[in-house]
CSV table of C-alpha atoms in Angstrom, one decimal:
chain,number,residue,atom,x,y,z
A,1,UNK,CA,-82.3,-104.0,-30.8
A,2,UNK,CA,-85.1,-101.8,-29.5
A,3,UNK,CA,-84.2,-99.3,-32.1
A,4,UNK,CA,-84.6,-101.9,-34.9
A,5,UNK,CA,-88.0,-102.7,-33.5
A,6,UNK,CA,-89.0,-99.0,-33.5
A,7,UNK,CA,-87.6,-98.7,-37.1
A,8,UNK,CA,-89.8,-101.6,-38.2
A,9,UNK,CA,-92.9,-100.1,-36.6
A,10,UNK,CA,-92.2,-96.7,-38.2
A,11,UNK,CA,-91.6,-98.3,-41.6
A,12,UNK,CA,-94.6,-100.6,-41.8
A,13,UNK,CA,-97.1,-98.4,-39.8
A,14,UNK,CA,-100.1,-100.6,-39.3
A,15,UNK,CA,-99.3,-103.1,-42.1
A,16,UNK,CA,-98.1,-106.0,-40.0
A,17,UNK,CA,-98.9,-108.5,-42.8
A,18,UNK,CA,-96.5,-106.7,-45.1
A,19,UNK,CA,-93.8,-106.6,-42.4
A,20,UNK,CA,-94.1,-110.3,-41.9
A,21,UNK,CA,-94.0,-111.0,-45.7
A,22,UNK,CA,-90.9,-109.0,-46.1
A,23,UNK,CA,-89.0,-110.0,-42.9
A,24,UNK,CA,-90.1,-113.4,-41.7
A,25,UNK,CA,-88.8,-116.7,-43.2
A,26,UNK,CA,-91.5,-118.0,-45.6
A,27,UNK,CA,-93.7,-115.1,-44.3
A,28,UNK,CA,-95.1,-114.5,-47.8
A,29,UNK,CA,-97.3,-117.6,-47.4
A,30,UNK,CA,-99.3,-116.1,-44.5
A,31,UNK,CA,-102.0,-114.6,-46.8
A,32,UNK,CA,-102.6,-118.1,-48.3
A,33,UNK,CA,-104.1,-119.5,-45.0
A,34,UNK,CA,-107.8,-120.4,-45.4
A,35,UNK,CA,-108.5,-120.7,-41.7
A,36,UNK,CA,-109.5,-124.3,-41.7
A,37,UNK,CA,-107.7,-125.1,-38.4
A,38,UNK,CA,-106.2,-128.5,-39.5
A,39,UNK,CA,-102.8,-127.2,-38.2
A,40,UNK,CA,-104.3,-126.5,-34.8
A,41,UNK,CA,-105.8,-130.0,-34.6
A,42,UNK,CA,-102.5,-131.6,-35.8
A,43,UNK,CA,-100.1,-130.0,-33.3
A,44,UNK,CA,-98.8,-132.3,-30.6
A,45,UNK,CA,-98.5,-129.4,-28.1
A,46,UNK,CA,-101.6,-127.7,-29.5
A,47,UNK,CA,-103.4,-127.5,-26.2
A,48,UNK,CA,-100.5,-125.4,-24.8
A,49,UNK,CA,-100.5,-122.8,-27.6
A,50,UNK,CA,-102.3,-119.5,-26.6
A,51,UNK,CA,-102.9,-119.0,-30.3
A,52,UNK,CA,-102.7,-122.0,-32.7
A,53,UNK,CA,-101.1,-121.3,-36.1
A,54,UNK,CA,-104.3,-120.4,-38.0
A,55,UNK,CA,-105.1,-117.9,-35.3
A,56,UNK,CA,-101.6,-116.4,-35.5
A,57,UNK,CA,-102.1,-116.0,-39.3
A,58,UNK,CA,-105.4,-114.2,-38.8
A,59,UNK,CA,-103.9,-112.0,-36.1
A,60,UNK,CA,-101.1,-111.1,-38.4
A,61,UNK,CA,-103.6,-110.1,-41.1
A,62,UNK,CA,-105.5,-108.1,-38.4
A,63,UNK,CA,-102.4,-106.2,-37.5
A,64,UNK,CA,-102.0,-107.5,-33.9
A,65,UNK,CA,-98.3,-107.0,-34.0
A,66,UNK,CA,-97.5,-106.9,-30.3
A,67,UNK,CA,-99.7,-109.8,-29.4
A,68,UNK,CA,-98.1,-112.0,-32.1
A,69,UNK,CA,-94.5,-111.2,-31.5
A,70,UNK,CA,-94.6,-111.4,-27.7
A,71,UNK,CA,-96.7,-114.6,-27.8
A,72,UNK,CA,-95.0,-117.8,-26.5
A,73,UNK,CA,-97.1,-119.9,-29.0
A,74,UNK,CA,-94.5,-120.2,-31.8
A,75,UNK,CA,-92.1,-121.4,-29.2
A,76,UNK,CA,-94.3,-124.5,-28.6
A,77,UNK,CA,-93.4,-125.8,-32.0
A,78,UNK,CA,-91.6,-129.2,-31.7
A,79,UNK,CA,-90.8,-129.3,-35.5
A,80,UNK,CA,-92.8,-132.4,-36.0
A,81,UNK,CA,-94.0,-131.2,-39.4
A,82,UNK,CA,-97.6,-132.5,-39.0
A,83,UNK,CA,-99.0,-129.2,-39.9
A,84,UNK,CA,-96.9,-128.9,-43.1
A,85,UNK,CA,-97.9,-132.2,-44.5
A,86,UNK,CA,-101.6,-131.8,-43.6
A,87,UNK,CA,-102.2,-128.2,-44.7
A,88,UNK,CA,-104.5,-128.3,-47.7
A,89,UNK,CA,-102.9,-125.1,-49.0
A,90,UNK,CA,-99.4,-126.5,-48.4
A,91,UNK,CA,-98.2,-123.6,-46.3
A,92,UNK,CA,-94.8,-124.3,-44.7
A,93,UNK,CA,-96.3,-123.7,-41.3
A,94,UNK,CA,-93.4,-125.1,-39.3
A,95,UNK,CA,-91.0,-122.8,-41.0
A,96,UNK,CA,-93.3,-119.8,-40.6
A,97,UNK,CA,-93.5,-120.4,-36.9
A,98,UNK,CA,-89.7,-120.7,-36.7
A,99,UNK,CA,-89.4,-117.6,-38.7
A,100,UNK,CA,-91.8,-115.6,-36.5
A,101,UNK,CA,-90.1,-116.8,-33.3
A,102,UNK,CA,-86.7,-115.8,-34.8
A,103,UNK,CA,-87.9,-112.4,-35.9
A,104,UNK,CA,-89.4,-111.6,-32.5
A,105,UNK,CA,-86.2,-112.8,-30.9
A,106,UNK,CA,-84.0,-110.7,-33.1
A,107,UNK,CA,-86.1,-107.6,-32.5
A,108,UNK,CA,-85.8,-108.2,-28.8
A,109,UNK,CA,-89.6,-108.4,-28.3
A,110,UNK,CA,-90.0,-112.1,-27.9
A,111,UNK,CA,-91.5,-113.8,-24.9
A,112,UNK,CA,-88.7,-113.3,-22.3
A,113,UNK,CA,-89.4,-116.2,-20.0
A,114,UNK,CA,-90.1,-119.0,-22.5
A,115,UNK,CA,-87.7,-121.8,-21.7
A,116,UNK,CA,-87.5,-123.0,-25.3
A,117,UNK,CA,-86.4,-119.6,-26.5
A,118,UNK,CA,-83.6,-119.6,-24.0
A,119,UNK,CA,-82.7,-123.2,-24.6
A,120,UNK,CA,-82.6,-122.8,-28.3
A,121,UNK,CA,-80.2,-119.8,-28.2
A,122,UNK,CA,-78.0,-121.8,-25.9
A,123,UNK,CA,-78.1,-124.8,-28.3
A,124,UNK,CA,-77.1,-122.6,-31.2
A,125,UNK,CA,-74.2,-121.0,-29.3
A,126,UNK,CA,-73.1,-124.5,-28.3
A,127,UNK,CA,-73.0,-126.1,-31.7
A,128,UNK,CA,-71.5,-123.1,-33.5
A,129,UNK,CA,-68.7,-122.8,-31.0
A,130,UNK,CA,-66.7,-125.8,-32.3
A,131,UNK,CA,-69.0,-126.8,-35.2
A,132,UNK,CA,-70.4,-129.8,-33.3
A,133,UNK,CA,-72.8,-130.3,-30.4
A,134,UNK,CA,-71.4,-130.9,-26.9
A,135,UNK,CA,-74.2,-132.8,-25.3
A,136,UNK,CA,-72.9,-132.6,-21.8
A,137,UNK,CA,-72.6,-128.8,-21.9
A,138,UNK,CA,-76.0,-128.5,-23.5
A,139,UNK,CA,-77.6,-130.5,-20.7
A,140,UNK,CA,-75.8,-128.8,-17.9
A,141,UNK,CA,-76.4,-125.4,-19.5
A,142,UNK,CA,-80.1,-126.2,-19.5
A,143,UNK,CA,-80.2,-127.2,-15.9
A,144,UNK,CA,-78.2,-124.2,-14.8
A,145,UNK,CA,-80.3,-121.7,-16.9
A,146,UNK,CA,-82.2,-120.5,-13.8
A,147,UNK,CA,-79.3,-120.0,-11.5
A,148,UNK,CA,-76.8,-122.1,-9.5
A,149,UNK,CA,-79.1,-123.5,-6.8
A,150,UNK,CA,-81.8,-124.5,-9.3
A,151,UNK,CA,-79.1,-126.0,-11.4
A,152,UNK,CA,-77.9,-128.2,-8.6
A,153,UNK,CA,-81.5,-129.3,-7.9
A,154,UNK,CA,-82.2,-130.1,-11.5
A,155,UNK,CA,-78.8,-131.9,-12.0
A,156,UNK,CA,-79.6,-134.1,-8.9
A,157,UNK,CA,-83.1,-134.8,-10.3
A,158,UNK,CA,-81.5,-135.9,-13.6
A,159,UNK,CA,-78.6,-137.8,-11.9
A,160,UNK,CA,-79.9,-141.3,-12.6
A,161,UNK,CA,-80.4,-140.6,-16.3
A,162,UNK,CA,-76.9,-139.1,-16.5
A,163,UNK,CA,-75.4,-142.0,-14.8
A,164,UNK,CA,-77.3,-144.4,-17.1
A,165,UNK,CA,-76.1,-142.6,-20.1
A,166,UNK,CA,-72.5,-142.6,-18.8
A,167,UNK,CA,-72.6,-146.3,-17.9
A,168,UNK,CA,-73.9,-147.2,-21.3
A,169,UNK,CA,-71.2,-145.2,-23.1
A,170,UNK,CA,-73.5,-142.5,-24.3
A,171,UNK,CA,-72.2,-139.6,-22.4
A,172,UNK,CA,-68.7,-138.2,-22.2
A,173,UNK,CA,-67.8,-137.0,-18.7
A,174,UNK,CA,-64.8,-135.3,-20.2
A,175,UNK,CA,-67.0,-133.2,-22.4
A,176,UNK,CA,-66.6,-130.3,-20.1
A,177,UNK,CA,-62.9,-130.0,-20.5
A,178,UNK,CA,-62.1,-131.8,-23.8
A,179,UNK,CA,-63.1,-130.2,-27.1
A,180,UNK,CA,-65.0,-132.2,-29.7
A,181,UNK,CA,-65.4,-130.3,-32.8
A,182,UNK,CA,-64.4,-129.5,-36.3
A,183,UNK,CA,-60.9,-128.8,-37.5
A,184,UNK,CA,-62.4,-126.1,-39.6
A,185,UNK,CA,-64.2,-124.3,-36.7
A,186,UNK,CA,-62.3,-121.2,-37.7
A,187,UNK,CA,-63.8,-121.4,-41.2
A,188,UNK,CA,-67.2,-122.0,-39.7
A,189,UNK,CA,-66.8,-118.8,-37.6
A,190,UNK,CA,-65.9,-116.8,-40.6
A,191,UNK,CA,-68.8,-118.2,-42.6
A,192,UNK,CA,-71.3,-117.5,-39.8
A,193,UNK,CA,-70.0,-114.0,-39.4
A,194,UNK,CA,-70.6,-113.3,-43.1
A,195,UNK,CA,-74.0,-115.0,-43.0
A,196,UNK,CA,-75.2,-112.8,-40.2
A,197,UNK,CA,-73.7,-109.8,-41.8
A,198,UNK,CA,-75.7,-110.5,-45.0
A,199,UNK,CA,-78.9,-111.4,-43.2
A,200,UNK,CA,-78.7,-108.4,-40.9
A,201,UNK,CA,-78.2,-106.1,-43.8
A,202,UNK,CA,-81.1,-107.6,-45.8
A,203,UNK,CA,-83.5,-107.5,-42.9
A,204,UNK,CA,-82.3,-104.2,-41.5
A,205,UNK,CA,-81.5,-105.5,-38.0
A,206,UNK,CA,-78.9,-103.0,-37.3
A,207,UNK,CA,-80.7,-99.9,-38.5
B,1,UNK,CA,-64.9,-152.2,-53.8
B,2,UNK,CA,-68.1,-152.5,-51.8
B,3,UNK,CA,-71.4,-153.1,-53.5
B,4,UNK,CA,-72.9,-149.9,-52.2
B,5,UNK,CA,-70.9,-146.7,-51.5
B,6,UNK,CA,-72.2,-143.5,-49.8
B,7,UNK,CA,-70.9,-140.2,-48.6
B,8,UNK,CA,-71.8,-140.5,-44.9
B,9,UNK,CA,-73.0,-137.8,-42.6
B,10,UNK,CA,-73.1,-139.3,-39.1
B,11,UNK,CA,-74.0,-136.2,-37.1
B,12,UNK,CA,-73.2,-135.2,-33.5
B,13,UNK,CA,-75.2,-137.8,-31.6
B,14,UNK,CA,-73.4,-140.6,-33.5
B,15,UNK,CA,-69.9,-139.6,-32.2
B,16,UNK,CA,-68.1,-141.8,-29.7
B,17,UNK,CA,-69.6,-141.4,-26.2
B,18,UNK,CA,-72.5,-139.4,-27.5
B,19,UNK,CA,-76.2,-140.2,-27.1
B,20,UNK,CA,-76.6,-142.3,-30.2
B,21,UNK,CA,-73.1,-144.0,-30.2
B,22,UNK,CA,-75.0,-147.3,-29.9
B,23,UNK,CA,-76.8,-146.6,-33.1
B,24,UNK,CA,-73.5,-146.0,-34.8
B,25,UNK,CA,-72.1,-149.3,-33.6
B,26,UNK,CA,-75.1,-151.2,-35.0
B,27,UNK,CA,-75.0,-149.2,-38.3
B,28,UNK,CA,-71.4,-150.2,-38.8
B,29,UNK,CA,-72.3,-153.8,-38.1
B,30,UNK,CA,-75.3,-153.7,-40.4
B,31,UNK,CA,-73.5,-152.1,-43.2
B,32,UNK,CA,-70.6,-154.6,-43.1
B,33,UNK,CA,-73.1,-157.4,-43.5
B,34,UNK,CA,-74.9,-155.7,-46.4
B,35,UNK,CA,-71.6,-154.7,-48.2
B,36,UNK,CA,-72.3,-151.0,-47.7
B,37,UNK,CA,-69.3,-148.7,-47.5
B,38,UNK,CA,-69.8,-145.4,-45.7
B,39,UNK,CA,-67.3,-142.7,-46.5
B,40,UNK,CA,-67.5,-140.1,-43.8
B,41,UNK,CA,-67.7,-136.5,-45.0
B,42,UNK,CA,-64.4,-135.1,-43.8
B,43,UNK,CA,-64.8,-132.6,-41.0
B,44,UNK,CA,-68.6,-132.5,-41.2
B,45,UNK,CA,-70.3,-130.0,-38.8
B,46,UNK,CA,-73.6,-129.9,-36.9
B,47,UNK,CA,-76.7,-129.4,-39.1
B,48,UNK,CA,-77.9,-127.0,-36.3
B,49,UNK,CA,-81.1,-129.1,-35.9
B,50,UNK,CA,-84.6,-127.6,-36.1
B,51,UNK,CA,-84.2,-125.8,-32.8
B,52,UNK,CA,-81.3,-123.8,-34.4
B,53,UNK,CA,-83.9,-121.5,-35.8
B,54,UNK,CA,-83.8,-119.2,-32.8
B,55,UNK,CA,-80.1,-118.3,-32.8
B,56,UNK,CA,-79.4,-119.1,-36.4
B,57,UNK,CA,-82.2,-117.5,-38.4
B,58,UNK,CA,-82.2,-118.5,-42.0
B,59,UNK,CA,-78.9,-117.9,-43.8
B,60,UNK,CA,-76.6,-118.9,-40.9
B,61,UNK,CA,-78.5,-122.2,-40.6
B,62,UNK,CA,-78.3,-122.8,-44.3
B,63,UNK,CA,-74.6,-122.0,-44.2
B,64,UNK,CA,-73.9,-124.7,-41.7
B,65,UNK,CA,-75.6,-127.3,-43.9
B,66,UNK,CA,-74.2,-125.9,-47.2
B,67,UNK,CA,-70.7,-126.5,-45.8
B,68,UNK,CA,-71.4,-130.2,-45.4
B,69,UNK,CA,-72.9,-130.4,-48.9
B,70,UNK,CA,-69.8,-128.7,-50.3
B,71,UNK,CA,-67.4,-130.9,-48.4
B,72,UNK,CA,-69.2,-134.0,-49.6
B,73,UNK,CA,-69.2,-132.9,-53.2
B,74,UNK,CA,-65.5,-132.0,-52.9
B,75,UNK,CA,-64.3,-135.2,-51.2
B,76,UNK,CA,-66.8,-137.8,-52.0
B,77,UNK,CA,-67.9,-136.9,-55.6
B,78,UNK,CA,-70.6,-138.9,-57.3
B,79,UNK,CA,-71.8,-140.4,-53.9
B,80,UNK,CA,-75.2,-139.7,-52.4
B,81,UNK,CA,-75.1,-138.2,-49.0
B,82,UNK,CA,-76.6,-140.6,-46.5
B,83,UNK,CA,-77.5,-139.6,-42.9
B,84,UNK,CA,-78.6,-141.9,-40.1
B,85,UNK,CA,-80.0,-139.0,-38.0
B,86,UNK,CA,-83.4,-137.7,-38.9
B,87,UNK,CA,-82.5,-134.1,-38.0
B,88,UNK,CA,-79.3,-134.2,-40.0
B,89,UNK,CA,-81.1,-135.6,-43.0
B,90,UNK,CA,-83.9,-133.0,-42.7
B,91,UNK,CA,-81.5,-130.1,-42.2
B,92,UNK,CA,-79.3,-131.0,-45.1
B,93,UNK,CA,-82.2,-131.7,-47.5
B,94,UNK,CA,-84.2,-128.6,-46.5
B,95,UNK,CA,-81.1,-126.5,-47.1
B,96,UNK,CA,-80.6,-128.0,-50.5
B,97,UNK,CA,-84.1,-127.3,-51.6
B,98,UNK,CA,-84.3,-123.8,-50.1
B,99,UNK,CA,-81.1,-122.9,-52.0
B,100,UNK,CA,-82.5,-124.4,-55.2
B,101,UNK,CA,-85.7,-122.3,-54.8
B,102,UNK,CA,-84.1,-118.9,-54.6
B,103,UNK,CA,-81.4,-117.2,-56.7
B,104,UNK,CA,-80.9,-114.6,-53.8
B,105,UNK,CA,-80.3,-117.4,-51.3
B,106,UNK,CA,-78.0,-119.2,-53.7
B,107,UNK,CA,-75.9,-116.0,-54.2
B,108,UNK,CA,-75.8,-115.3,-50.5
B,109,UNK,CA,-74.8,-118.9,-49.7
B,110,UNK,CA,-72.0,-118.9,-52.2
B,111,UNK,CA,-70.7,-115.6,-50.8
B,112,UNK,CA,-70.7,-117.2,-47.3
B,113,UNK,CA,-69.0,-120.4,-48.5
B,114,UNK,CA,-66.3,-118.2,-50.0
B,115,UNK,CA,-65.1,-117.5,-46.5
B,116,UNK,CA,-64.0,-121.1,-46.2
B,117,UNK,CA,-62.9,-121.5,-49.9
B,118,UNK,CA,-65.7,-123.9,-50.5
B,119,UNK,CA,-67.8,-122.0,-53.0
B,120,UNK,CA,-66.2,-123.7,-56.0
B,121,UNK,CA,-67.0,-127.1,-54.6
B,122,UNK,CA,-70.7,-126.4,-53.9
B,123,UNK,CA,-72.8,-127.7,-56.8
B,124,UNK,CA,-75.8,-128.6,-54.7
B,125,UNK,CA,-76.5,-131.6,-57.0
B,126,UNK,CA,-75.8,-134.4,-54.6
B,127,UNK,CA,-78.8,-136.5,-53.5
B,128,UNK,CA,-79.4,-136.2,-49.8
B,129,UNK,CA,-80.9,-139.4,-48.3
B,130,UNK,CA,-81.8,-141.1,-45.1
B,131,UNK,CA,-80.2,-144.5,-44.4
B,132,UNK,CA,-83.6,-146.3,-44.4
B,133,UNK,CA,-84.3,-144.7,-47.7
B,134,UNK,CA,-81.1,-146.2,-49.2
B,135,UNK,CA,-81.8,-149.5,-47.6
B,136,UNK,CA,-85.3,-149.7,-49.0
B,137,UNK,CA,-84.7,-148.2,-52.4
B,138,UNK,CA,-81.1,-149.4,-53.2
B,139,UNK,CA,-80.7,-152.6,-51.3
B,140,UNK,CA,-84.3,-153.7,-51.0
B,141,UNK,CA,-86.1,-155.9,-48.6
B,142,UNK,CA,-85.1,-159.1,-50.3
B,143,UNK,CA,-81.4,-158.3,-50.1
B,144,UNK,CA,-81.9,-157.1,-46.5
B,145,UNK,CA,-83.3,-160.5,-45.7
B,146,UNK,CA,-80.4,-162.4,-47.2
B,147,UNK,CA,-77.9,-162.2,-44.3
B,148,UNK,CA,-80.5,-163.2,-41.7
B,149,UNK,CA,-79.2,-166.2,-39.7
B,150,UNK,CA,-81.1,-165.7,-36.5
B,151,UNK,CA,-84.6,-164.6,-37.3
B,152,UNK,CA,-86.2,-162.7,-34.4
B,153,UNK,CA,-88.9,-165.3,-33.9
B,154,UNK,CA,-91.6,-164.3,-31.5
B,155,UNK,CA,-90.3,-160.9,-30.8
B,156,UNK,CA,-93.2,-158.4,-30.9
B,157,UNK,CA,-92.0,-155.0,-32.1
B,158,UNK,CA,-93.8,-151.6,-32.1
B,159,UNK,CA,-92.4,-149.7,-35.0
B,160,UNK,CA,-92.1,-146.1,-33.9
B,161,UNK,CA,-91.3,-144.0,-37.0
B,162,UNK,CA,-91.6,-140.7,-35.3
B,163,UNK,CA,-91.6,-137.3,-37.0
B,164,UNK,CA,-88.6,-136.2,-38.9
B,165,UNK,CA,-87.8,-139.5,-40.6
B,166,UNK,CA,-91.4,-139.4,-41.9
B,167,UNK,CA,-92.3,-135.7,-42.4
B,168,UNK,CA,-92.0,-133.6,-44.5
B,169,UNK,CA,-90.0,-135.8,-46.9
B,170,UNK,CA,-90.6,-139.4,-45.8
B,171,UNK,CA,-90.0,-142.5,-47.9
B,172,UNK,CA,-91.3,-142.6,-51.4
B,173,UNK,CA,-94.5,-144.6,-51.7
B,174,UNK,CA,-95.2,-144.5,-48.0
B,175,UNK,CA,-97.9,-142.4,-46.4
B,176,UNK,CA,-97.2,-139.8,-43.7
B,177,UNK,CA,-100.0,-141.0,-41.5
B,178,UNK,CA,-99.4,-144.7,-41.6
B,179,UNK,CA,-96.0,-145.5,-43.0
B,180,UNK,CA,-95.3,-149.3,-43.1
B,181,UNK,CA,-91.7,-149.6,-43.9
B,182,UNK,CA,-90.5,-150.1,-40.3
B,183,UNK,CA,-93.0,-153.0,-40.0
B,184,UNK,CA,-91.7,-154.4,-43.2
B,185,UNK,CA,-88.1,-154.3,-41.9
B,186,UNK,CA,-89.2,-156.0,-38.7
B,187,UNK,CA,-90.9,-158.7,-40.8
B,188,UNK,CA,-87.8,-159.0,-43.0
B,189,UNK,CA,-85.7,-159.9,-40.0
B,190,UNK,CA,-88.2,-162.4,-38.8
B,191,UNK,CA,-89.9,-160.4,-36.0
B,192,UNK,CA,-93.5,-159.7,-35.4
B,193,UNK,CA,-94.6,-156.1,-36.2
B,194,UNK,CA,-97.5,-154.6,-34.3
B,195,UNK,CA,-99.4,-153.3,-37.2
B,196,UNK,CA,-102.0,-151.4,-35.2
B,197,UNK,CA,-99.5,-149.4,-33.2
B,198,UNK,CA,-101.4,-146.2,-33.3
B,199,UNK,CA,-98.7,-143.9,-31.9
B,200,UNK,CA,-96.2,-144.8,-34.7
B,201,UNK,CA,-95.9,-141.2,-35.9
B,202,UNK,CA,-96.7,-139.3,-32.7
B,203,UNK,CA,-94.2,-136.6,-31.7
B,204,UNK,CA,-92.0,-137.4,-28.7
B,205,UNK,CA,-91.5,-133.6,-28.1
B,206,UNK,CA,-88.2,-133.5,-29.9
B,207,UNK,CA,-85.9,-130.8,-28.4
B,208,UNK,CA,-88.8,-129.6,-26.2
B,209,UNK,CA,-88.2,-132.7,-24.1
B,210,UNK,CA,-85.4,-130.6,-22.7
B,211,UNK,CA,-87.1,-127.3,-22.4
B,212,UNK,CA,-90.7,-128.4,-21.8
B,213,UNK,CA,-90.3,-131.8,-20.1
B,214,UNK,CA,-93.8,-132.0,-18.6
B,215,UNK,CA,-95.5,-131.4,-21.9
B,216,UNK,CA,-93.2,-133.8,-23.7
B,217,UNK,CA,-93.6,-136.5,-21.0
B,218,UNK,CA,-97.4,-136.6,-21.8
B,219,UNK,CA,-96.5,-137.4,-25.4
B,220,UNK,CA,-93.9,-140.0,-24.5
B,221,UNK,CA,-96.3,-141.7,-22.1
B,222,UNK,CA,-98.8,-142.2,-24.9
B,223,UNK,CA,-96.1,-143.6,-27.2
B,224,UNK,CA,-94.9,-146.1,-24.6
B,225,UNK,CA,-98.3,-147.0,-23.3
B,226,UNK,CA,-99.7,-147.8,-26.7
B,227,UNK,CA,-96.8,-150.2,-27.4
B,228,UNK,CA,-97.2,-151.7,-23.9
B,229,UNK,CA,-101.0,-152.2,-24.3
B,230,UNK,CA,-100.4,-154.0,-27.6
B,231,UNK,CA,-98.0,-156.5,-26.0
B,232,UNK,CA,-94.8,-155.1,-27.5
B,233,UNK,CA,-91.5,-156.6,-26.3
B,234,UNK,CA,-89.7,-153.5,-27.5
B,235,UNK,CA,-90.1,-150.3,-29.5
B,236,UNK,CA,-87.9,-149.8,-32.5
B,237,UNK,CA,-87.1,-146.5,-34.2
B,238,UNK,CA,-84.8,-145.0,-36.8
B,239,UNK,CA,-84.4,-141.6,-35.0
B,240,UNK,CA,-81.8,-140.8,-32.3
B,241,UNK,CA,-83.9,-138.1,-30.6
B,242,UNK,CA,-87.0,-140.4,-30.6
B,243,UNK,CA,-84.8,-143.3,-29.2
B,244,UNK,CA,-83.4,-141.1,-26.4
B,245,UNK,CA,-86.6,-139.4,-25.4
B,246,UNK,CA,-88.7,-142.5,-25.4
B,247,UNK,CA,-86.1,-144.6,-23.5
B,248,UNK,CA,-84.5,-142.4,-20.8
B,249,UNK,CA,-87.5,-140.7,-19.3
B,250,UNK,CA,-89.6,-143.8,-18.6
B,251,UNK,CA,-88.7,-143.8,-14.9
B,252,UNK,CA,-89.7,-140.2,-14.4
B,253,UNK,CA,-92.9,-140.9,-16.3
B,254,UNK,CA,-93.6,-143.8,-14.1
B,255,UNK,CA,-93.1,-141.6,-11.1
B,256,UNK,CA,-95.4,-138.9,-12.5
B,257,UNK,CA,-98.2,-141.1,-13.9
B,258,UNK,CA,-98.0,-144.1,-11.6
B,259,UNK,CA,-97.2,-146.4,-14.5
B,260,UNK,CA,-94.6,-149.1,-14.5
B,261,UNK,CA,-93.0,-149.0,-17.9
B,262,UNK,CA,-89.8,-150.7,-18.6
B,263,UNK,CA,-89.9,-150.8,-22.4
B,264,UNK,CA,-86.7,-151.2,-24.3
B,265,UNK,CA,-86.3,-148.8,-27.3
B,266,UNK,CA,-83.8,-149.9,-29.9
B,267,UNK,CA,-82.8,-148.9,-33.4
B,268,UNK,CA,-83.8,-150.8,-36.6
B,269,UNK,CA,-80.1,-151.3,-37.2
B,270,UNK,CA,-79.8,-153.1,-33.9
B,271,UNK,CA,-82.6,-155.5,-34.8
B,272,UNK,CA,-80.9,-156.2,-38.1
B,273,UNK,CA,-77.5,-156.6,-36.6
B,274,UNK,CA,-78.8,-159.2,-34.2
B,275,UNK,CA,-80.7,-161.1,-36.9
B,276,UNK,CA,-77.5,-161.0,-39.0
B,277,UNK,CA,-75.8,-163.0,-36.3
B,278,UNK,CA,-73.8,-160.3,-34.5
B,279,UNK,CA,-73.0,-160.2,-30.8
B,280,UNK,CA,-75.0,-158.0,-28.4
B,281,UNK,CA,-71.9,-155.7,-28.3
B,282,UNK,CA,-71.7,-155.5,-32.1
B,283,UNK,CA,-75.3,-154.6,-32.2
B,284,UNK,CA,-74.7,-151.8,-29.6
B,285,UNK,CA,-77.1,-153.5,-27.1
B,286,UNK,CA,-74.8,-152.6,-24.3
B,287,UNK,CA,-75.8,-149.0,-25.0
B,288,UNK,CA,-79.4,-149.5,-23.8
B,289,UNK,CA,-80.3,-148.0,-20.5
B,290,UNK,CA,-83.4,-150.3,-20.5
B,291,UNK,CA,-81.8,-153.6,-21.6
B,292,UNK,CA,-83.4,-155.3,-24.6
B,293,UNK,CA,-83.3,-158.8,-23.0
B,294,UNK,CA,-85.1,-160.6,-25.8
B,295,UNK,CA,-82.6,-159.3,-28.3
B,296,UNK,CA,-79.6,-160.0,-26.0
B,297,UNK,CA,-80.9,-163.6,-25.6
B,298,UNK,CA,-81.1,-164.2,-29.4
B,299,UNK,CA,-77.7,-162.6,-29.9
B,300,UNK,CA,-76.2,-164.8,-27.2
B,301,UNK,CA,-77.5,-168.1,-28.6
């Protein structure tokens, strides 16, 4: 992955805007931002972003590649779509944030410690394994993300909620051993393999 | 033949013993009273939700949703897809639009679908809708009021629309900032909507309630507090993630903020089921961690 990152740096030199336009989902909208800041004011987790979206857009145009890709800002997006519906220029900001986060993640230069990045990858692995989400495994996977002892601690802290969900029939205690999922999970595997193959080729991730 | 027939996409949280299984129970009850037939998309898969962007990128995420569209068009032709989950609806509809916007993405998607032999079934013409959209546009408020036998008199309800049922698509004719359809549904079943519920479209944190609980709890506290301060008996929502986040963390929020919230959070379909004369169980009220006593009382009368 490091080599893909280097290849991108070599290819685009100092033109980070062009790199974003050609590689990031909906990235060709970035030049349309007029720096009004409505997105920043609309974001529910706005106070926790090092750089709100309009700043990220300006930093892209200013070529601040490392700062943007390693930022944990995009990972604060809750996908609430406030910014999308309020943007006067109709930039699909939510998707651009997702796209930037994914691009940084695929290049191996994303914020390493960010919990949402790690949780999100785990979620994707979970739902694509059988084609459907296994909520118990998602929860436990999250609690045990930082090691066994931490996992025990977090599980105990969440015990009441877990018992509540179980008692009301909203959590399957056999989820750990019994598979839910699609009959066509083999088909889904094949489809995803092909989809990654095409996307990796188009975006030069393996070069 | 039922009066209304849809191709149904329930989504992972609506499965048996999953987090929104109580919604599913009430949706089945509500639909039977309104003569709506839901034909489940055979072997549907996860939409990969918004948070799927990290591992899934663009095309793999589209592939997941395109499979559902193809299966629906193959097995339930001529039927609109209806989803009860905001994320499922959003994921499917976004996928449909993205593929319509780009020849390259369409070509890539068809190549991917070929792996499952589904490319010939994928027309991408089906209408993708949320259940509340179908209720409002096809059935209408008047017909929704017809089966009411136990109006929810004196029940004060804060209509929490949340994010993804509302943005970016929303319901035709409703505003993003102050949608009123949930209040209208409450009124339709005889309840009392709290019209100045200012947190009705505030984000609960979504998937970040898992990964960034502290930041999300601040959001959830505001959502519950505003309903509480306006005298709500309960919060009602159309979204499984909103329901879960706003209900299950209240105790932790009380601990953290020194509050004493104990606010029931139910689905619109549960209100409707109770008003239509169903039992608490048929309305899925036994699925509430914070019991909705007022609704249980009405259902038990």
